[in-house]
CSV table of C-alpha atoms in Angstrom, one decimal:
chain,number,residue,atom,x,y,z
A,1,UNK,CA,30.4,-39.5,43.7
A,2,UNK,CA,30.9,-42.5,41.4
A,3,UNK,CA,28.2,-45.1,41.9
A,4,UNK,CA,29.5,-48.6,42.2
A,5,UNK,CA,28.1,-51.1,39.8
A,6,UNK,CA,25.2,-53.0,41.4
A,7,UNK,CA,26.6,-55.8,43.7
A,8,UNK,CA,26.3,-59.4,42.6
A,9,UNK,CA,26.3,-62.6,44.6
A,10,UNK,CA,29.8,-63.7,45.6
A,11,UNK,CA,31.1,-67.0,47.1
A,12,UNK,CA,31.2,-66.6,50.9
A,13,UNK,CA,34.3,-68.8,51.1
A,14,UNK,CA,36.2,-66.1,49.1
A,15,UNK,CA,35.3,-63.2,51.4
A,16,UNK,CA,39.0,-63.0,52.3
A,17,UNK,CA,39.6,-61.3,49.0
A,18,UNK,CA,38.1,-58.1,50.5
A,19,UNK,CA,38.6,-58.5,54.2
A,20,UNK,CA,42.1,-60.1,54.6
A,21,UNK,CA,43.9,-57.0,53.3
A,22,UNK,CA,42.6,-55.3,56.5
A,23,UNK,CA,40.4,-52.4,55.3
A,24,UNK,CA,38.4,-50.3,57.6
A,25,UNK,CA,34.8,-51.6,57.3
A,26,UNK,CA,31.4,-50.2,58.1
A,27,UNK,CA,29.3,-52.6,60.2
A,28,UNK,CA,25.6,-52.1,59.9
A,29,UNK,CA,23.2,-53.6,62.5
A,30,UNK,CA,19.5,-53.7,63.3
A,31,UNK,CA,17.8,-54.4,66.6
A,32,UNK,CA,14.3,-53.7,67.8
A,33,UNK,CA,13.5,-51.6,64.7
A,34,UNK,CA,16.6,-49.4,65.1
A,35,UNK,CA,19.4,-49.3,62.5
A,36,UNK,CA,23.0,-48.3,63.1
A,37,UNK,CA,26.4,-48.2,61.4
A,38,UNK,CA,29.9,-48.3,63.0
A,39,UNK,CA,33.4,-47.9,61.7
A,40,UNK,CA,35.6,-50.9,62.5
A,41,UNK,CA,39.3,-51.6,61.9
A,42,UNK,CA,39.8,-54.5,64.3
A,43,UNK,CA,38.8,-57.7,62.4
A,44,UNK,CA,40.4,-60.7,60.9
A,45,UNK,CA,39.5,-63.6,58.7
A,46,UNK,CA,39.5,-66.9,60.8
A,47,UNK,CA,38.4,-69.6,58.4
A,48,UNK,CA,37.4,-70.2,54.7
A,49,UNK,CA,34.6,-72.7,55.2
A,50,UNK,CA,32.6,-72.0,57.2
A,51,UNK,CA,33.5,-68.5,56.3
A,52,UNK,CA,34.5,-67.0,59.6
A,53,UNK,CA,35.5,-63.5,60.6
A,54,UNK,CA,36.4,-62.2,64.1
A,55,UNK,CA,35.6,-58.7,65.1
A,56,UNK,CA,36.6,-56.8,68.2
A,57,UNK,CA,33.6,-54.5,68.9
A,58,UNK,CA,34.2,-52.5,72.1
A,59,UNK,CA,31.3,-52.5,74.6
A,60,UNK,CA,31.4,-48.7,74.5
A,61,UNK,CA,29.9,-48.8,71.0
A,62,UNK,CA,26.2,-48.3,70.6
A,63,UNK,CA,26.4,-51.2,68.0
A,64,UNK,CA,27.8,-53.6,70.5
A,65,UNK,CA,24.5,-54.4,72.3
A,66,UNK,CA,22.5,-54.3,69.1
A,67,UNK,CA,24.8,-56.9,67.5
A,68,UNK,CA,24.9,-59.0,70.6
A,69,UNK,CA,21.2,-59.0,71.0
A,70,UNK,CA,20.3,-59.6,67.4
A,71,UNK,CA,23.2,-61.9,66.7
A,72,UNK,CA,23.6,-60.4,63.3
A,73,UNK,CA,25.3,-57.7,61.3
A,74,UNK,CA,26.5,-56.8,57.8
A,75,UNK,CA,30.2,-56.0,57.2
A,76,UNK,CA,30.4,-53.4,54.4
A,77,UNK,CA,33.7,-52.5,52.6
A,78,UNK,CA,33.9,-48.8,51.7
A,79,UNK,CA,36.3,-47.4,49.2
A,80,UNK,CA,38.3,-44.1,49.4
A,81,UNK,CA,35.4,-42.2,47.9
A,82,UNK,CA,33.6,-42.7,51.2
A,83,UNK,CA,36.6,-41.5,53.3
A,84,UNK,CA,34.8,-38.5,54.9
A,85,UNK,CA,31.7,-40.6,55.7
A,86,UNK,CA,33.8,-43.3,57.2
A,87,UNK,CA,35.4,-40.8,59.5
A,88,UNK,CA,32.1,-39.1,60.3
A,89,UNK,CA,30.5,-42.4,61.2
A,90,UNK,CA,33.4,-43.3,63.5
A,91,UNK,CA,33.2,-40.0,65.3
A,92,UNK,CA,29.6,-39.9,66.5
A,93,UNK,CA,27.4,-42.4,68.3
A,94,UNK,CA,24.3,-44.0,66.8
A,95,UNK,CA,22.6,-43.3,70.1
A,96,UNK,CA,22.4,-39.7,68.9
A,97,UNK,CA,21.5,-39.9,65.2
A,98,UNK,CA,20.3,-42.1,62.4
A,99,UNK,CA,23.6,-42.6,60.5
A,100,UNK,CA,22.0,-43.8,57.2
A,101,UNK,CA,20.1,-40.5,57.1
A,102,UNK,CA,22.8,-38.3,58.5
A,103,UNK,CA,25.5,-39.6,56.1
A,104,UNK,CA,23.2,-40.0,53.1
A,105,UNK,CA,23.8,-43.7,52.7
A,106,UNK,CA,21.3,-46.1,51.1
A,107,UNK,CA,20.0,-49.1,53.1
A,108,UNK,CA,19.4,-52.1,50.9
A,109,UNK,CA,17.6,-55.2,52.2
A,110,UNK,CA,19.9,-58.1,53.0
A,111,UNK,CA,18.9,-61.6,52.0
A,112,UNK,CA,19.3,-63.5,55.3
A,113,UNK,CA,19.7,-60.9,58.1
A,114,UNK,CA,17.7,-58.0,59.3
A,115,UNK,CA,20.6,-55.5,59.1
A,116,UNK,CA,20.9,-53.5,55.9
A,117,UNK,CA,23.6,-53.6,53.2
A,118,UNK,CA,25.1,-50.2,52.5
A,119,UNK,CA,24.5,-49.7,48.8
A,120,UNK,CA,27.4,-47.2,48.4
A,121,UNK,CA,30.0,-49.8,49.7
A,122,UNK,CA,31.9,-52.0,47.3
A,123,UNK,CA,31.2,-55.2,49.1
A,124,UNK,CA,28.8,-56.3,51.8
A,125,UNK,CA,28.9,-59.5,53.9
A,126,UNK,CA,25.9,-60.7,55.8
A,127,UNK,CA,27.0,-62.2,59.1
A,128,UNK,CA,25.5,-64.3,61.8
A,129,UNK,CA,27.1,-64.7,65.3
A,130,UNK,CA,28.9,-68.1,65.3
A,131,UNK,CA,30.8,-68.2,68.5
A,132,UNK,CA,30.4,-65.9,71.5
A,133,UNK,CA,32.9,-67.5,73.9
A,134,UNK,CA,35.1,-64.3,74.0
A,135,UNK,CA,32.3,-61.7,73.8
A,136,UNK,CA,31.8,-61.2,77.5
A,137,UNK,CA,35.4,-61.1,78.5
A,138,UNK,CA,37.1,-59.7,75.4
A,139,UNK,CA,34.4,-58.1,73.2
A,140,UNK,CA,35.5,-60.5,70.4
A,141,UNK,CA,32.7,-61.7,68.2
A,142,UNK,CA,33.2,-64.6,65.7
A,143,UNK,CA,30.7,-64.3,62.8
A,144,UNK,CA,29.9,-66.6,60.0
A,145,UNK,CA,29.5,-64.9,56.7
A,146,UNK,CA,26.3,-66.4,55.3
A,147,UNK,CA,25.8,-64.3,52.1
A,148,UNK,CA,28.2,-62.1,50.2
A,149,UNK,CA,27.6,-59.3,47.7
A,150,UNK,CA,30.3,-57.6,45.7
A,151,UNK,CA,30.3,-54.9,43.0
A,152,UNK,CA,32.0,-56.2,39.8
A,153,UNK,CA,33.5,-52.8,39.1
A,154,UNK,CA,35.9,-51.3,39.8
A,155,UNK,CA,38.1,-54.4,39.5
A,156,UNK,CA,40.6,-53.0,41.9
A,157,UNK,CA,38.8,-50.8,44.5
A,158,UNK,CA,41.0,-48.6,46.6
A,159,UNK,CA,40.4,-49.2,50.3
A,160,UNK,CA,41.2,-47.4,53.6
A,161,UNK,CA,43.5,-48.9,56.3
A,162,UNK,CA,43.5,-47.1,59.6
A,163,UNK,CA,46.8,-46.3,61.4
A,164,UNK,CA,45.4,-44.2,64.3
A,165,UNK,CA,45.9,-40.5,64.7
A,166,UNK,CA,43.3,-39.7,62.0
A,167,UNK,CA,45.6,-41.1,59.3
A,168,UNK,CA,44.7,-43.9,56.8
A,169,UNK,CA,46.9,-45.9,54.5
A,170,UNK,CA,45.4,-46.4,51.0
A,171,UNK,CA,45.7,-49.8,49.3
A,172,UNK,CA,44.9,-50.3,45.7
A,173,UNK,CA,47.9,-51.1,43.6
A,174,UNK,CA,48.2,-54.9,43.2
A,175,UNK,CA,51.2,-57.2,43.0
A,176,UNK,CA,50.8,-60.6,41.4
A,177,UNK,CA,53.2,-63.3,42.6
A,178,UNK,CA,51.0,-66.3,41.7
A,179,UNK,CA,53.8,-68.0,39.8
A,180,UNK,CA,55.8,-68.3,43.1
A,181,UNK,CA,53.0,-70.1,45.0
A,182,UNK,CA,52.8,-73.8,45.3
A,183,UNK,CA,49.5,-75.2,44.0
A,184,UNK,CA,48.2,-76.2,47.4
A,185,UNK,CA,48.7,-72.7,48.7
A,186,UNK,CA,46.4,-71.1,46.1
B,1,UNK,CA,68.0,-54.2,48.7
B,2,UNK,CA,67.6,-51.1,50.8
B,3,UNK,CA,68.6,-51.7,54.4
B,4,UNK,CA,66.1,-50.2,56.8
B,5,UNK,CA,67.5,-47.7,59.4
B,6,UNK,CA,68.2,-49.6,62.6
B,7,UNK,CA,65.0,-50.1,64.7
B,8,UNK,CA,64.4,-48.1,67.7
B,9,UNK,CA,62.2,-48.6,70.8
B,10,UNK,CA,58.5,-47.8,70.1
B,11,UNK,CA,55.6,-47.6,72.6
B,12,UNK,CA,53.8,-50.9,72.7
B,13,UNK,CA,50.4,-49.2,73.0
B,14,UNK,CA,50.9,-47.7,69.5
B,15,UNK,CA,51.6,-51.0,67.7
B,16,UNK,CA,48.3,-50.5,65.9
B,17,UNK,CA,50.1,-47.9,63.7
B,18,UNK,CA,51.7,-50.9,61.9
B,19,UNK,CA,49.3,-53.8,62.5
B,20,UNK,CA,45.8,-52.3,62.2
B,21,UNK,CA,46.2,-51.6,58.5
B,22,UNK,CA,46.3,-55.4,58.1
B,23,UNK,CA,49.7,-56.1,56.5
B,24,UNK,CA,51.0,-59.6,55.9
B,25,UNK,CA,53.4,-60.2,58.8
B,26,UNK,CA,56.3,-62.6,59.4
B,27,UNK,CA,55.9,-64.4,62.7
B,28,UNK,CA,59.2,-65.7,64.1
B,29,UNK,CA,59.3,-68.3,66.9
B,30,UNK,CA,61.8,-70.4,68.8
B,31,UNK,CA,61.3,-73.6,70.7
B,32,UNK,CA,63.7,-76.2,72.0
B,33,UNK,CA,66.6,-74.6,70.1
B,34,UNK,CA,64.8,-74.5,66.8
B,35,UNK,CA,63.8,-71.2,65.0
B,36,UNK,CA,61.1,-70.7,62.5
B,37,UNK,CA,59.3,-68.1,60.5
B,38,UNK,CA,55.8,-68.1,59.1
B,39,UNK,CA,53.8,-65.8,56.9
B,40,UNK,CA,50.5,-64.6,58.4
B,41,UNK,CA,47.6,-62.5,57.2
B,42,UNK,CA,45.0,-63.4,59.8
B,43,UNK,CA,45.5,-61.1,62.7
B,44,UNK,CA,43.8,-58.1,64.4
B,45,UNK,CA,44.5,-55.6,67.1
B,46,UNK,CA,42.3,-56.2,70.1
B,47,UNK,CA,43.3,-53.6,72.7
B,48,UNK,CA,45.7,-50.7,73.2
B,49,UNK,CA,46.7,-51.3,76.8
B,50,UNK,CA,47.6,-54.0,77.5
B,51,UNK,CA,48.7,-54.1,73.8
B,52,UNK,CA,46.8,-57.1,72.5
B,53,UNK,CA,46.8,-58.7,69.1
B,54,UNK,CA,44.8,-61.8,68.1
B,55,UNK,CA,46.3,-64.2,65.5
B,56,UNK,CA,44.7,-67.2,63.8
B,57,UNK,CA,47.6,-69.7,63.4
B,58,UNK,CA,46.3,-72.9,61.8
B,59,UNK,CA,47.4,-76.1,63.5
B,60,UNK,CA,48.8,-77.3,60.2
B,61,UNK,CA,51.6,-74.8,60.5
B,62,UNK,CA,54.9,-76.0,61.9
B,63,UNK,CA,55.0,-72.8,63.9
B,64,UNK,CA,51.7,-73.5,65.7
B,65,UNK,CA,53.1,-76.0,68.2
B,66,UNK,CA,56.3,-74.0,68.6
B,67,UNK,CA,54.4,-70.9,69.6
B,68,UNK,CA,51.9,-72.9,71.7
B,69,UNK,CA,54.7,-74.6,73.6
B,70,UNK,CA,57.0,-71.6,74.1
B,71,UNK,CA,54.1,-69.1,74.6
B,72,UNK,CA,56.1,-66.5,72.7
B,73,UNK,CA,56.7,-65.1,69.2
B,74,UNK,CA,57.8,-62.0,67.4
B,75,UNK,CA,55.5,-60.4,64.8
B,76,UNK,CA,57.6,-58.7,62.1
B,77,UNK,CA,56.2,-56.3,59.5
B,78,UNK,CA,57.9,-56.7,56.1
B,79,UNK,CA,57.8,-54.0,53.3
B,80,UNK,CA,57.3,-54.6,49.6
B,81,UNK,CA,61.1,-55.1,49.2
B,82,UNK,CA,60.7,-58.4,50.9
B,83,UNK,CA,57.8,-59.6,48.7
B,84,UNK,CA,59.5,-62.6,47.2
B,85,UNK,CA,60.8,-63.7,50.6
B,86,UNK,CA,57.4,-63.3,52.1
B,87,UNK,CA,55.9,-65.5,49.4
B,88,UNK,CA,58.7,-68.1,49.7
B,89,UNK,CA,58.4,-68.3,53.5
B,90,UNK,CA,54.6,-68.9,53.1
B,91,UNK,CA,55.1,-71.7,50.6
B,92,UNK,CA,57.4,-74.0,52.4
B,93,UNK,CA,57.3,-75.6,55.9
B,94,UNK,CA,59.9,-74.9,58.6
B,95,UNK,CA,59.9,-78.6,59.2
B,96,UNK,CA,61.9,-79.0,56.1
B,97,UNK,CA,64.4,-76.0,56.2
B,98,UNK,CA,65.9,-73.3,58.4
B,99,UNK,CA,64.1,-70.2,57.0
B,100,UNK,CA,66.5,-67.6,58.3
B,101,UNK,CA,69.3,-69.3,56.4
B,102,UNK,CA,67.3,-70.2,53.3
B,103,UNK,CA,65.9,-66.7,52.8
B,104,UNK,CA,69.0,-64.9,54.0
B,105,UNK,CA,67.2,-63.0,56.8
B,106,UNK,CA,69.1,-61.8,59.8
B,107,UNK,CA,68.1,-63.0,63.3
B,108,UNK,CA,68.5,-60.3,66.0
B,109,UNK,CA,68.1,-61.0,69.7
B,110,UNK,CA,64.8,-59.8,71.2
B,111,UNK,CA,64.8,-58.2,74.6
B,112,UNK,CA,62.1,-60.2,76.4
B,113,UNK,CA,61.4,-63.3,74.3
B,114,UNK,CA,63.5,-66.1,72.9
B,115,UNK,CA,62.3,-65.8,69.3
B,116,UNK,CA,64.4,-63.5,67.1
B,117,UNK,CA,63.5,-60.2,65.5
B,118,UNK,CA,64.0,-60.2,61.7
B,119,UNK,CA,66.4,-57.4,61.0
B,120,UNK,CA,65.2,-56.7,57.5
B,121,UNK,CA,61.6,-56.0,58.6
B,122,UNK,CA,60.4,-52.5,59.2
B,123,UNK,CA,58.9,-53.2,62.6
B,124,UNK,CA,59.1,-56.1,65.1
B,125,UNK,CA,56.8,-56.7,68.1
B,126,UNK,CA,57.8,-59.1,70.9
B,127,UNK,CA,54.7,-61.1,72.0
B,128,UNK,CA,53.8,-63.3,74.9
B,129,UNK,CA,50.7,-65.5,74.9
B,130,UNK,CA,48.1,-63.7,76.9
B,131,UNK,CA,44.9,-65.7,76.5
B,132,UNK,CA,44.6,-69.3,75.1
B,133,UNK,CA,40.8,-69.8,75.6
B,134,UNK,CA,40.3,-70.1,71.8
B,135,UNK,CA,43.5,-71.9,70.9
B,136,UNK,CA,42.3,-75.5,71.2
B,137,UNK,CA,39.0,-75.0,69.4
B,138,UNK,CA,39.8,-72.2,67.0
B,139,UNK,CA,43.6,-71.9,66.7
B,140,UNK,CA,43.1,-68.3,67.8
B,141,UNK,CA,46.0,-66.9,70.0
B,142,UNK,CA,45.7,-63.6,71.9
B,143,UNK,CA,49.2,-62.2,72.4
B,144,UNK,CA,50.3,-59.2,74.5
B,145,UNK,CA,52.9,-57.1,72.8
B,146,UNK,CA,55.6,-56.6,75.5
B,147,UNK,CA,58.3,-54.8,73.5
B,148,UNK,CA,58.2,-52.9,70.1
B,149,UNK,CA,61.0,-52.0,67.7
B,150,UNK,CA,60.4,-49.8,64.7
B,151,UNK,CA,62.7,-48.4,62.0
B,152,UNK,CA,62.5,-44.6,61.9
B,153,UNK,CA,62.8,-44.6,58.1
B,154,UNK,CA,61.2,-44.8,55.7
B,155,UNK,CA,58.5,-42.7,57.3
B,156,UNK,CA,55.9,-44.3,55.1
B,157,UNK,CA,56.8,-47.9,54.5
B,158,UNK,CA,54.9,-49.7,51.8
B,159,UNK,CA,53.3,-52.9,53.1
B,160,UNK,CA,51.8,-56.0,51.6
B,161,UNK,CA,48.1,-57.0,52.1
B,162,UNK,CA,47.1,-60.4,50.9
B,163,UNK,CA,43.9,-61.1,48.9
B,164,UNK,CA,44.4,-64.8,48.1
B,165,UNK,CA,45.2,-66.3,44.7
B,166,UNK,CA,48.9,-65.1,44.9
B,167,UNK,CA,47.9,-61.5,44.8
B,168,UNK,CA,48.7,-58.7,47.2
B,169,UNK,CA,47.4,-55.2,47.6
B,170,UNK,CA,50.1,-52.6,48.3
B,171,UNK,CA,49.4,-49.9,50.9
B,172,UNK,CA,51.7,-46.9,51.3
B,173,UNK,CA,50.0,-43.7,50.2
B,174,UNK,CA,48.6,-41.9,53.3
B,175,UNK,CA,45.4,-39.8,53.7
B,176,UNK,CA,45.2,-37.5,56.7
B,177,UNK,CA,41.7,-36.6,58.0
B,178,UNK,CA,42.8,-35.7,61.5
B,179,UNK,CA,40.9,-32.4,61.4
B,180,UNK,CA,37.6,-34.4,61.1
B,181,UNK,CA,38.2,-36.4,64.3
B,182,UNK,CA,36.8,-35.5,67.6
B,183,UNK,CA,39.5,-35.1,70.3
B,184,UNK,CA,38.5,-38.2,72.2
B,185,UNK,CA,38.8,-40.4,69.1
B,186,UNK,CA,42.4,-39.6,68.5
């Protein structure tokens, strides 16, 4: 497996670069000394500054209570090289196994939260729970991204976008239409 | 421009096939006899049944009040063939122009809502406002998809995924890992 270049600090207000395209992400959490990872496709950017992201994390997930109780998580963006690990993580509960160990992923210390960054992922966003108004009724968490870490290479990572039925779309090719945008929209 | 095959009815509970990968969508609305279209990248699937999707629609958009007042909209999924129209629609306000006319898009009658389907888009989802608890404070609308229309061809449409800065990722290539999924996850 190709090792990503070591991640570097990245502006939190620009997290949309990696999350707005809608990739499957790996959410790592830590609570009472236990670590876990879940696969998540149900998320959306909500604001640039503060840097907000909304995540629908079903109460059936082992991670749900860990994130709710700790109020923290890390959203990690895997590339296609991690496809089989992404699928594996999404198909077994952290109540049964230690996913970092089982899937041979490297836990790196975050700067501001207790959950770990996943070293093998292209980008990692440290999150703190910002608004829980829809957690109880809708399992919808609004997080503030409080630190961001992105690998400088590859410049155009290929990401996984889940369609259901075990099938992912792959995004990677880029189209630049910058010249068609008005200045205030950039 | 290639004309998509005419859309056919599609199960609302499977809308995630087209929305979960995170494409830029065109949201059409209608209120007090006026129609509008906006470009949106901030959305997420929230539930299969009822079929729920959450959309962050900034109050600065002309469409915001139209959707809030009518309680309805249509979420249309464009393919890369519509790239320049998608950009154009996102860079001018519907307060100034009629976007269907300006961008030469065809309005088709929806079945259950007053907003129009966009004929040139690959898929169209008729939506009714389901939960407005986060609209006032966060501009976050939760819609129920109450009717779905999808073109049967192309089988693998290429979609646009916005990264900011005028740049889109393109998704189209598919990876099938169905054999790695447990039955209850499919």
